[in-house]
């Protein structure tokens, strides 16, 4: 079946502009995660959605970052007033939450964001 | 807080050499441990996992044993191939007490280059 998809695959923007990154999780997966992969910081957790629960935003680096998940499926990560340090690959993952204490996360190909 | 430390790369080996990539962790409770792999131009893929102490995860000839006494999860392979060239990430997630929520905390990644 289809995996996690993300769009765009590449985004180049100018400093100060807003960007929106999209994630389409695997159908039926109730949990959705955003991570960021950058040269200086490695792989960092950003935000997590699970069903109708309030999202865990503890990893968002600043209030310029926000995310929403509509209808329990597609998610959009928005970065306002982009800065050069926001340049990174943004990864989305999803998992099915079941009875097991661990639910494997499946990752999308990522969106490479470059802020000029 | 929880953290993962893995050996710095790059690791350069000849084909059929023995591979070890060290990984140690700091965590409260009883985390699950993982190795993820990122092949050139591809997304993150789960390579193997172990969910409790003394478990051994294995896949594609790779193995790692969850050692609680040394808080380690070293990745090993007896005979590497050129196709194993990739970046390897050690990661942990929570104990799952909250039921299905497993934010991943990653190590910095180790780049492996295998030459013929």
PDB file of N, CA and C in Angstrom, chain B residues 10-44:
ATOM      1  N   UNK B  10      32.832   9.331   9.908  1.00  0.00           N
ATOM      2  CA  UNK B  10      32.375   8.166   9.171  1.00  0.00           C
ATOM      3  C   UNK B  10      33.173   6.917   9.507  1.00  0.00           C
ATOM      4  N   UNK B  11      32.515   5.782   9.330  1.00  0.00           N
ATOM      5  CA  UNK B  11      33.170   4.495   9.459  1.00  0.00           C
ATOM      6  C   UNK B  11      33.397   3.971   8.044  1.00  0.00           C
ATOM      7  N   UNK B  12      34.637   3.660   7.752  1.00  0.00           N
ATOM      8  CA  UNK B  12      34.987   3.169   6.422  1.00  0.00           C
ATOM      9  C   UNK B  12      35.533   1.752   6.545  1.00  0.00           C
ATOM     10  N   UNK B  13      34.903   0.823   5.830  1.00  0.00           N
ATOM     11  CA  UNK B  13      35.286  -0.580   5.908  1.00  0.00           C
ATOM     12  C   UNK B  13      35.418  -1.173   4.514  1.00  0.00           C
ATOM     13  N   UNK B  14      36.195  -2.228   4.451  1.00  0.00           N
ATOM     14  CA  UNK B  14      36.244  -3.018   3.230  1.00  0.00           C
ATOM     15  C   UNK B  14      35.116  -4.027   3.248  1.00  0.00           C
ATOM     16  N   UNK B  15      34.685  -4.425   2.082  1.00  0.00           N
ATOM     17  CA  UNK B  15      33.626  -5.431   1.973  1.00  0.00           C
ATOM     18  C   UNK B  15      34.032  -6.680   2.756  1.00  0.00           C
ATOM     19  N   UNK B  16      33.069  -7.280   3.421  1.00  0.00           N
ATOM     20  CA  UNK B  16      33.206  -8.493   4.228  1.00  0.00           C
ATOM     21  C   UNK B  16      33.845  -8.241   5.593  1.00  0.00           C
ATOM     22  N   UNK B  17      34.147  -7.015   5.923  1.00  0.00           N
ATOM     23  CA  UNK B  17      34.671  -6.703   7.254  1.00  0.00           C
ATOM     24  C   UNK B  17      33.558  -6.785   8.292  1.00  0.00           C
ATOM     25  N   UNK B  18      33.969  -6.876   9.562  1.00  0.00           N
ATOM     26  CA  UNK B  18      33.036  -6.894  10.687  1.00  0.00           C
ATOM     27  C   UNK B  18      32.713  -5.452  11.082  1.00  0.00           C
ATOM     28  N   UNK B  19      31.431  -5.223  11.352  1.00  0.00           N
ATOM     29  CA  UNK B  19      30.980  -3.884  11.707  1.00  0.00           C
ATOM     30  C   UNK B  19      30.473  -3.844  13.135  1.00  0.00           C
ATOM     31  N   UNK B  20      30.883  -2.823  13.865  1.00  0.00           N
ATOM     32  CA  UNK B  20      30.265  -2.462  15.136  1.00  0.00           C
ATOM     33  C   UNK B  20      30.059  -0.960  15.153  1.00  0.00           C
ATOM     34  N   UNK B  21      28.851  -0.546  15.464  1.00  0.00           N
ATOM     35  CA  UNK B  21      28.562   0.867  15.707  1.00  0.00           C
ATOM     36  C   UNK B  21      28.017   0.946  17.124  1.00  0.00           C
ATOM     37  N   UNK B  22      28.741   1.664  17.978  1.00  0.00           N
ATOM     38  CA  UNK B  22      28.350   1.729  19.384  1.00  0.00           C
ATOM     39  C   UNK B  22      27.213   2.717  19.624  1.00  0.00           C
ATOM     40  N   UNK B  23      26.334   2.346  20.533  1.00  0.00           N
ATOM     41  CA  UNK B  23      25.225   3.200  20.924  1.00  0.00           C
ATOM     42  C   UNK B  23      24.967   3.014  22.411  1.00  0.00           C
ATOM     43  N   UNK B  24      24.917   4.107  23.154  1.00  0.00           N
ATOM     44  CA  UNK B  24      24.522   4.056  24.554  1.00  0.00           C
ATOM     45  C   UNK B  24      23.394   5.050  24.772  1.00  0.00           C
ATOM     46  N   UNK B  25      22.639   4.844  25.821  1.00  0.00           N
ATOM     47  CA  UNK B  25      21.478   5.695  26.033  1.00  0.00           C
ATOM     48  C   UNK B  25      21.351   6.074  27.503  1.00  0.00           C
ATOM     49  N   UNK B  26      20.605   7.141  27.713  1.00  0.00           N
ATOM     50  CA  UNK B  26      20.183   7.562  29.045  1.00  0.00           C
ATOM     51  C   UNK B  26      18.679   7.736  28.993  1.00  0.00           C
ATOM     52  N   UNK B  27      17.979   7.052  29.900  1.00  0.00           N
ATOM     53  CA  UNK B  27      16.525   7.140  29.872  1.00  0.00           C
ATOM     54  C   UNK B  27      15.953   6.759  31.226  1.00  0.00           C
ATOM     55  N   UNK B  28      14.792   7.315  31.517  1.00  0.00           N
ATOM     56  CA  UNK B  28      14.038   6.878  32.687  1.00  0.00           C
ATOM     57  C   UNK B  28      13.112   5.747  32.250  1.00  0.00           C
ATOM     58  N   UNK B  29      12.760   4.921  33.142  1.00  0.00           N
ATOM     59  CA  UNK B  29      11.854   3.834  32.807  1.00  0.00           C
ATOM     60  C   UNK B  29      12.517   2.792  31.926  1.00  0.00           C
ATOM     61  N   UNK B  30      11.729   2.203  31.061  1.00  0.00           N
ATOM     62  CA  UNK B  30      12.204   1.087  30.244  1.00  0.00           C
ATOM     63  C   UNK B  30      11.910   1.370  28.780  1.00  0.00           C
ATOM     64  N   UNK B  31      12.829   2.092  28.128  1.00  0.00           N
ATOM     65  CA  UNK B  31      12.563   2.491  26.742  1.00  0.00           C
ATOM     66  C   UNK B  31      12.653   1.320  25.781  1.00  0.00           C
ATOM     67  N   UNK B  32      12.071   1.475  24.630  1.00  0.00           N
ATOM     68  CA  UNK B  32      12.328   0.596  23.496  1.00  0.00           C
ATOM     69  C   UNK B  32      13.492   1.201  22.711  1.00  0.00           C
ATOM     70  N   UNK B  33      14.283   0.339  22.082  1.00  0.00           N
ATOM     71  CA  UNK B  33      15.480   0.786  21.372  1.00  0.00           C
ATOM     72  C   UNK B  33      15.421   0.360  19.922  1.00  0.00           C
ATOM     73  N   UNK B  34      15.969   1.218  19.047  1.00  0.00           N
ATOM     74  CA  UNK B  34      15.852   0.984  17.614  1.00  0.00           C
ATOM     75  C   UNK B  34      17.135   1.366  16.892  1.00  0.00           C
ATOM     76  N   UNK B  35      17.320   0.740  15.750  1.00  0.00           N
ATOM     77  CA  UNK B  35      18.262   1.224  14.759  1.00  0.00           C
ATOM     78  C   UNK B  35      17.485   1.522  13.489  1.00  0.00           C
ATOM     79  N   UNK B  36      17.671   2.751  13.013  1.00  0.00           N
ATOM     80  CA  UNK B  36      17.112   3.164  11.735  1.00  0.00           C
ATOM     81  C   UNK B  36      18.259   3.344  10.737  1.00  0.00           C
ATOM     82  N   UNK B  37      17.946   3.151   9.466  1.00  0.00           N
ATOM     83  CA  UNK B  37      18.955   3.317   8.421  1.00  0.00           C
ATOM     84  C   UNK B  37      18.419   4.259   7.353  1.00  0.00           C
ATOM     85  N   UNK B  38      19.313   5.077   6.840  1.00  0.00           N
ATOM     86  CA  UNK B  38      18.962   6.016   5.766  1.00  0.00           C
ATOM     87  C   UNK B  38      19.939   5.790   4.623  1.00  0.00           C
ATOM     88  N   UNK B  39      19.467   5.115   3.575  1.00  0.00           N
ATOM     89  CA  UNK B  39      20.301   4.889   2.402  1.00  0.00           C
ATOM     90  C   UNK B  39      20.355   6.169   1.566  1.00  0.00           C
ATOM     91  N   UNK B  40      21.386   6.341   0.791  1.00  0.00           N
ATOM     92  CA  UNK B  40      21.526   7.563  -0.004  1.00  0.00           C
ATOM     93  C   UNK B  40      20.274   7.860  -0.825  1.00  0.00           C
ATOM     94  N   UNK B  41      19.738   9.057  -0.662  1.00  0.00           N
ATOM     95  CA  UNK B  41      18.578   9.478  -1.435  1.00  0.00           C
ATOM     96  C   UNK B  41      17.265   8.885  -1.000  1.00  0.00           C
ATOM     97  N   UNK B  42      17.263   8.159   0.110  1.00  0.00           N
ATOM     98  CA  UNK B  42      16.028   7.517   0.569  1.00  0.00           C
ATOM     99  C   UNK B  42      15.626   8.000   1.960  1.00  0.00           C
ATOM    100  N   UNK B  43      14.425   7.645   2.364  1.00  0.00           N
ATOM    101  CA  UNK B  43      13.942   8.022   3.678  1.00  0.00           C
ATOM    102  C   UNK B  43      14.420   7.080   4.762  1.00  0.00           C
ATOM    103  N   UNK B  44      14.119   7.444   5.989  1.00  0.00           N
ATOM    104  CA  UNK B  44      14.460   6.617   7.142  1.00  0.00           C
ATOM    105  C   UNK B  44      13.670   5.321   7.137  1.00  0.00           C
TER     106      UNK B  44
END
